[in-house]
Amino acid sequence: MTRTAAEDQQAWTRYWTRWAAEYDEHQLTRLSLPGEREAWSRAFGAALPPDTREVLDLGTGSGNVALLLAADGYDVTGIDLSSGMLAQARAKVESHPHPPTFLEADATDPPFPRCSMDAIVSRYLLWTLRDAPTALRRWHELLHPGGALVAVDGQWFAPEDDGGAAPATARQEHFAEAYDEAAVDQLVFARTGVEQICATWEEAGYVDVRADPLPELLELDRAHGVAPGHSPQLLHRFSARRAG
């Protein structure tokens, strides 16, 4: 039986909460390896305007991008719907010299005033959007004129990725259940190409839209390994700004 949008979101949130600790363990292991933190800092920092201060990290998960950007001097707020992921993120705050703020909130409709953010960032969030055009318009409202939207993502359901292979672990089985074919068919960017993603951003009102391949991250994936169920693939950094 087909799930409703609300039921889909509940299933997805349960998945991310259930596997938050394992997910974060993999992320922290990767960040401890040579070149990882610096590469991710460059991936986002290179696309942020020089006067950026207030940054919103959408779908922050276990908070690692928010923590990296905060360490670079930005004032960061990270939001997510998964209480399990937020617990992982908040556990790191006490030892951080310039900690982000982490809030439980919906990344598709962040609870902040219009024109309140210098930049909005995300990692591995675009593919999860059921109604991408509406979310993109909402984010556009939150940005100051001249503010930037920056998102790093990949084609996780593309044929060249082996994520469609038979599940080999309990986590992969749970993922296949939460993100079944019917659900993935509702996710606008899950199988959409780079050009169409950029076109959707332009339709939502952004200017200077671009998609930059990130070969440095691909090489790190090849050198250090990726999560079970995936193969190394070329990520893109999508960036744009609200017209000034």
mmCIF file of C-alpha atoms in Angstrom:
data_model
loop_
_atom_site.group_PDB
_atom_site.id
_atom_site.type_symbol
_atom_site.label_atom_id
_atom_site.label_comp_id
_atom_site.label_asym_id
_atom_site.label_seq_id
_atom_site.Cartn_x
_atom_site.Cartn_y
_atom_site.Cartn_z
ATOM 1 C CA MET A 1 0.000 0.000 0.000
ATOM 2 C CA THR A 2 1.340 3.427 -0.931
ATOM 3 C CA ARG A 3 2.335 5.583 2.026
ATOM 4 C CA THR A 4 1.226 9.175 2.467
ATOM 5 C CA ALA A 5 3.771 12.000 2.512
ATOM 6 C CA ALA A 6 3.533 12.144 6.307
ATOM 7 C CA GLU A 7 4.049 8.388 6.584
ATOM 8 C CA ASP A 8 7.057 8.592 4.289
ATOM 9 C CA GLN A 9 8.615 11.300 6.441
ATOM 10 C CA GLN A 10 8.002 9.275 9.593
ATOM 11 C CA ALA A 11 9.635 6.219 8.014
ATOM 12 C CA TRP A 12 12.651 8.270 6.905
ATOM 13 C CA THR A 13 13.049 9.953 10.287
ATOM 14 C CA ARG A 14 12.868 6.580 12.055
ATOM 15 C CA TYR A 15 15.595 5.270 9.783
ATOM 16 C CA TRP A 16 17.994 8.164 10.407
ATOM 17 C CA THR A 17 17.342 8.088 14.150
ATOM 18 C CA ARG A 18 17.816 4.313 14.371
ATOM 19 C CA TRP A 19 21.198 4.416 12.602
ATOM 20 C CA ALA A 20 22.458 7.792 13.807
ATOM 21 C CA ALA A 21 25.288 6.412 15.932
ATOM 22 C CA GLU A 22 26.576 4.092 13.197
ATOM 23 C CA TYR A 23 26.264 6.841 10.590
ATOM 24 C CA ASP A 24 28.202 9.283 12.752
ATOM 25 C CA GLU A 25 30.882 6.741 13.573
ATOM 26 C CA HIS A 26 31.579 6.368 9.852
ATOM 27 C CA GLN A 27 31.593 10.141 9.352
ATOM 28 C CA LEU A 28 33.984 10.746 12.247
ATOM 29 C CA THR A 29 36.292 7.983 11.084
ATOM 30 C CA ARG A 30 36.475 9.616 7.666
ATOM 31 C CA LEU A 31 37.073 13.069 9.131
ATOM 32 C CA SER A 32 39.998 11.723 11.150
ATOM 33 C CA LEU A 33 41.834 10.673 7.983
ATOM 34 C CA PRO A 34 44.391 12.902 6.210
ATOM 35 C CA GLY A 35 42.923 15.650 4.050
ATOM 36 C CA GLU A 36 39.259 15.036 4.840
ATOM 37 C CA ARG A 37 38.444 18.014 7.057
ATOM 38 C CA GLU A 38 40.395 20.398 4.857
ATOM 39 C CA ALA A 39 38.706 19.157 1.675
ATOM 40 C CA TRP A 40 35.212 19.553 3.086
ATOM 41 C CA SER A 41 36.044 22.969 4.496
ATOM 42 C CA ARG A 42 37.199 24.059 1.035
ATOM 43 C CA ALA A 43 34.178 22.508 -0.671
ATOM 44 C CA PHE A 44 31.818 24.782 1.226
ATOM 45 C CA GLY A 45 34.030 27.750 2.042
ATOM 46 C CA ALA A 46 34.977 28.389 -1.578
ATOM 47 C CA ALA A 47 31.337 29.072 -2.439
ATOM 48 C CA LEU A 48 30.447 31.300 0.525
ATOM 49 C CA PRO A 49 30.590 35.093 0.034
ATOM 50 C CA PRO A 50 33.409 36.844 1.931
ATOM 51 C CA ASP A 51 30.995 38.687 4.234
ATOM 52 C CA THR A 52 29.136 35.539 5.305
ATOM 53 C CA ARG A 53 28.475 35.249 9.034
ATOM 54 C CA GLU A 54 25.075 33.628 9.754
ATOM 55 C CA VAL A 55 24.868 30.133 8.197
ATOM 56 C CA LEU A 56 21.979 27.681 8.297
ATOM 57 C CA ASP A 57 22.881 24.004 7.826
ATOM 58 C CA LEU A 58 19.826 22.151 6.547
ATOM 59 C CA GLY A 59 19.429 18.478 7.389
ATOM 60 C CA THR A 60 22.486 18.793 9.605
ATOM 61 C CA GLY A 61 22.323 15.142 10.654
ATOM 62 C CA SER A 62 25.065 14.446 13.184
ATOM 63 C CA GLY A 63 26.315 17.998 12.756
ATOM 64 C CA ASN A 64 29.696 17.485 11.172
ATOM 65 C CA VAL A 65 29.359 20.095 8.408
ATOM 66 C CA ALA A 66 27.963 22.589 10.924
ATOM 67 C CA LEU A 67 30.908 21.902 13.229
ATOM 68 C CA LEU A 68 33.440 22.297 10.419
ATOM 69 C CA LEU A 69 31.972 25.630 9.342
ATOM 70 C CA ALA A 70 31.744 26.845 12.932
ATOM 71 C CA ALA A 71 35.421 25.995 13.362
ATOM 72 C CA ASP A 72 36.083 28.206 10.337
ATOM 73 C CA GLY A 73 34.480 31.116 12.209
ATOM 74 C CA TYR A 74 30.883 31.132 10.943
ATOM 75 C CA ASP A 75 27.879 31.413 13.264
ATOM 76 C CA VAL A 76 26.049 28.207 12.387
ATOM 77 C CA THR A 77 22.614 26.832 13.163
ATOM 78 C CA GLY A 78 21.948 23.227 12.180
ATOM 79 C CA ILE A 79 18.444 21.787 11.891
ATOM 80 C CA ASP A 80 17.181 18.250 11.434
ATOM 81 C CA LEU A 81 14.039 16.196 12.097
ATOM 82 C CA SER A 82 15.932 13.201 13.503
ATOM 83 C CA SER A 83 16.271 13.334 17.281
ATOM 84 C CA GLY A 84 18.897 10.592 17.104
ATOM 85 C CA MET A 85 21.057 12.570 14.700
ATOM 86 C CA LEU A 86 20.709 15.717 16.802
ATOM 87 C CA ALA A 87 21.779 13.790 19.906
ATOM 88 C CA GLN A 88 25.001 12.861 18.104
ATOM 89 C CA ALA A 89 25.519 16.479 17.040
ATOM 90 C CA ARG A 90 24.874 17.970 20.464
ATOM 91 C CA ALA A 91 27.255 15.530 22.137
ATOM 92 C CA LYS A 92 30.133 17.293 20.366
ATOM 93 C CA VAL A 93 29.198 20.854 21.307
ATOM 94 C CA GLU A 94 30.898 21.056 24.715
ATOM 95 C CA SER A 95 34.339 20.362 23.271
ATOM 96 C CA HIS A 96 33.949 22.819 20.384
ATOM 97 C CA PRO A 97 35.520 26.293 20.674
ATOM 98 C CA HIS A 98 32.766 28.006 18.639
ATOM 99 C CA PRO A 99 29.799 25.634 18.820
ATOM 100 C CA PRO A 100 26.844 25.676 16.446
ATOM 101 C CA THR A 101 23.258 25.687 17.663
ATOM 102 C CA PHE A 102 21.294 22.539 16.864
ATOM 103 C CA LEU A 103 17.491 22.586 16.606
ATOM 104 C CA GLU A 104 14.852 19.994 15.737
ATOM 105 C CA ALA A 105 13.080 21.451 12.704
ATOM 106 C CA ASP A 106 12.029 20.631 9.146
ATOM 107 C CA ALA A 107 14.705 21.469 6.590
ATOM 108 C CA THR A 108 12.065 22.049 3.922
ATOM 109 C CA ASP A 109 10.430 24.841 5.968
ATOM 110 C CA PRO A 110 12.957 26.267 8.440
ATOM 111 C CA PRO A 111 11.401 28.294 11.292
ATOM 112 C CA PHE A 112 13.337 31.515 10.741
ATOM 113 C CA PRO A 113 12.403 35.026 9.592
ATOM 114 C CA ARG A 114 12.737 36.201 6.007
ATOM 115 C CA CYS A 115 16.139 37.599 5.070
ATOM 116 C CA SER A 116 17.729 36.266 8.263
ATOM 117 C CA MET A 117 20.567 34.178 6.781
ATOM 118 C CA ASP A 118 23.768 35.097 4.956
ATOM 119 C CA ALA A 119 24.092 31.555 3.635
ATOM 120 C CA ILE A 120 22.258 28.240 3.619
ATOM 121 C CA VAL A 121 24.191 25.009 3.186
ATOM 122 C CA SER A 122 23.451 21.305 3.019
ATOM 123 C CA ARG A 123 25.215 18.025 2.435
ATOM 124 C CA TYR A 124 23.378 14.985 1.069
ATOM 125 C CA LEU A 125 19.984 16.693 1.493
ATOM 126 C CA LEU A 126 18.865 17.555 -2.048
ATOM 127 C CA TRP A 127 18.038 13.957 -2.967
ATOM 128 C CA THR A 128 15.671 13.664 0.034
ATOM 129 C CA LEU A 129 13.332 16.480 -1.072
ATOM 130 C CA ARG A 130 9.792 15.434 -1.954
ATOM 131 C CA ASP A 131 8.766 18.960 -3.023
ATOM 132 C CA ALA A 132 12.044 20.550 -4.061
ATOM 133 C CA PRO A 133 10.585 23.666 -5.766
ATOM 134 C CA THR A 134 8.660 24.678 -2.635
ATOM 135 C CA ALA A 135 11.668 24.078 -0.386
ATOM 136 C CA LEU A 136 13.927 26.073 -2.702
ATOM 137 C CA ARG A 137 11.529 29.025 -2.699
ATOM 138 C CA ARG A 138 11.331 28.949 1.099
ATOM 139 C CA TRP A 139 15.121 28.965 1.390
ATOM 140 C CA HIS A 140 15.257 31.859 -1.063
ATOM 141 C CA GLU A 141 13.026 33.858 1.296
ATOM 142 C CA LEU A 142 15.377 33.212 4.217
ATOM 143 C CA LEU A 143 18.471 34.572 2.488
ATOM 144 C CA HIS A 144 19.625 38.163 2.664
ATOM 145 C CA PRO A 145 19.894 39.780 -0.778
ATOM 146 C CA GLY A 146 23.205 38.499 -2.117
ATOM 147 C CA GLY A 147 23.133 35.514 0.235
ATOM 148 C CA ALA A 148 24.294 32.108 -0.991
ATOM 149 C CA LEU A 149 22.757 28.650 -1.192
ATOM 150 C CA VAL A 150 25.372 25.866 -1.314
ATOM 151 C CA ALA A 151 24.592 22.147 -1.484
ATOM 152 C CA VAL A 152 26.858 19.145 -1.980
ATOM 153 C CA ASP A 153 25.194 15.992 -3.243
ATOM 154 C CA GLY A 154 25.483 12.989 -5.526
ATOM 155 C CA GLN A 155 23.406 10.761 -7.772
ATOM 156 C CA TRP A 156 22.778 8.111 -5.126
ATOM 157 C CA PHE A 157 20.211 6.201 -7.154
ATOM 158 C CA ALA A 158 22.057 6.339 -10.465
ATOM 159 C CA PRO A 159 22.902 3.008 -12.156
ATOM 160 C CA GLU A 160 26.651 3.506 -11.660
ATOM 161 C CA ASP A 161 26.197 3.492 -7.884
ATOM 162 C CA ASP A 162 25.700 0.039 -6.397
ATOM 163 C CA GLY A 163 23.129 1.210 -3.870
ATOM 164 C CA GLY A 164 20.565 -0.871 -5.726
ATOM 165 C CA ALA A 165 22.351 -4.120 -4.901
ATOM 166 C CA ALA A 166 20.666 -6.619 -2.588
ATOM 167 C CA PRO A 167 20.865 -5.403 1.036
ATOM 168 C CA ALA A 168 23.780 -6.987 2.887
ATOM 169 C CA THR A 169 23.335 -5.526 6.376
ATOM 170 C CA ALA A 170 20.468 -4.716 8.724
ATOM 171 C CA ARG A 171 21.010 -1.043 8.053
ATOM 172 C CA GLN A 172 20.799 -1.544 4.278
ATOM 173 C CA GLU A 173 17.638 -3.602 4.717
ATOM 174 C CA HIS A 174 16.098 -0.819 6.790
ATOM 175 C CA PHE A 175 17.116 1.757 4.172
ATOM 176 C CA ALA A 176 15.500 -0.303 1.396
ATOM 177 C CA GLU A 177 12.326 -0.478 3.463
ATOM 178 C CA ALA A 178 12.249 3.231 4.335
ATOM 179 C CA TYR A 179 13.225 4.375 0.840
ATOM 180 C CA ASP A 180 11.309 1.865 -1.260
ATOM 181 C CA GLU A 181 10.739 2.411 -4.974
ATOM 182 C CA ALA A 182 7.405 4.157 -4.449
ATOM 183 C CA ALA A 183 8.974 6.582 -1.990
ATOM 184 C CA VAL A 184 12.049 7.297 -4.116
ATOM 185 C CA ASP A 185 9.802 8.008 -7.094
ATOM 186 C CA GLN A 186 8.440 10.972 -5.088
ATOM 187 C CA LEU A 187 11.892 12.479 -4.483
ATOM 188 C CA VAL A 188 12.422 15.084 -7.159
ATOM 189 C CA PHE A 189 16.226 15.104 -7.190
ATOM 190 C CA ALA A 190 16.891 11.437 -6.379
ATOM 191 C CA ARG A 191 17.440 10.524 -10.027
ATOM 192 C CA THR A 192 17.506 13.973 -11.637
ATOM 193 C CA GLY A 193 20.608 15.041 -13.561
ATOM 194 C CA VAL A 194 22.800 18.006 -12.725
ATOM 195 C CA GLU A 195 21.344 20.197 -15.470
ATOM 196 C CA GLN A 196 17.782 19.722 -14.271
ATOM 197 C CA ILE A 197 18.722 20.472 -10.674
ATOM 198 C CA CYS A 198 20.286 23.759 -11.799
ATOM 199 C CA ALA A 199 17.212 24.589 -13.889
ATOM 200 C CA THR A 200 14.959 24.018 -10.872
ATOM 201 C CA TRP A 201 17.097 26.357 -8.784
ATOM 202 C CA GLU A 202 16.825 29.048 -11.463
ATOM 203 C CA GLU A 203 13.057 28.595 -11.624
ATOM 204 C CA ALA A 204 12.936 29.148 -7.844
ATOM 205 C CA GLY A 205 14.495 32.599 -8.315
ATOM 206 C CA TYR A 206 18.215 32.046 -7.744
ATOM 207 C CA VAL A 207 20.899 33.692 -9.856
ATOM 208 C CA ASP A 208 24.467 32.674 -10.697
ATOM 209 C CA VAL A 209 23.471 29.024 -10.452
ATOM 210 C CA ARG A 210 26.319 26.598 -11.056
ATOM 211 C CA ALA A 211 27.296 22.982 -10.436
ATOM 212 C CA ASP A 212 30.972 22.340 -9.782
ATOM 213 C CA PRO A 213 32.349 18.783 -9.767
ATOM 214 C CA LEU A 214 34.431 17.942 -6.691
ATOM 215 C CA PRO A 215 37.166 15.553 -7.874
ATOM 216 C CA GLU A 216 39.153 16.048 -4.658
ATOM 217 C CA LEU A 217 36.349 14.400 -2.667
ATOM 218 C CA LEU A 218 36.112 11.584 -5.209
ATOM 219 C CA GLU A 219 39.793 10.822 -4.781
ATOM 220 C CA LEU A 220 39.394 10.783 -1.004
ATOM 221 C CA ASP A 221 36.473 8.358 -1.337
ATOM 222 C CA ARG A 222 38.625 6.104 -3.491
ATOM 223 C CA ALA A 223 41.482 6.280 -1.020
ATOM 224 C CA HIS A 224 39.532 5.992 2.222
ATOM 225 C CA GLY A 225 36.439 3.987 1.275
ATOM 226 C CA VAL A 226 32.716 4.751 1.343
ATOM 227 C CA ALA A 227 29.698 3.562 3.320
ATOM 228 C CA PRO A 228 28.350 0.046 2.663
ATOM 229 C CA GLY A 229 25.989 -0.061 -0.303
ATOM 230 C CA HIS A 230 27.763 2.706 -2.189
ATOM 231 C CA SER A 231 30.667 3.091 -4.554
ATOM 232 C CA PRO A 232 32.890 6.163 -4.986
ATOM 233 C CA GLN A 233 31.194 8.712 -7.210
ATOM 234 C CA LEU A 234 31.730 12.270 -8.338
ATOM 235 C CA LEU A 235 29.910 14.716 -6.079
ATOM 236 C CA HIS A 236 28.826 18.175 -7.219
ATOM 237 C CA ARG A 237 28.657 21.423 -5.326
ATOM 238 C CA PHE A 238 25.551 23.314 -6.362
ATOM 239 C CA SER A 239 25.720 26.997 -5.575
ATOM 240 C CA ALA A 240 23.693 30.122 -6.265
ATOM 241 C CA ARG A 241 22.678 33.351 -4.632
ATOM 242 C CA ARG A 242 19.677 35.509 -4.043
ATOM 243 C CA ALA A 243 19.895 38.591 -6.222
ATOM 244 C CA GLY A 244 21.105 41.654 -4.360
#
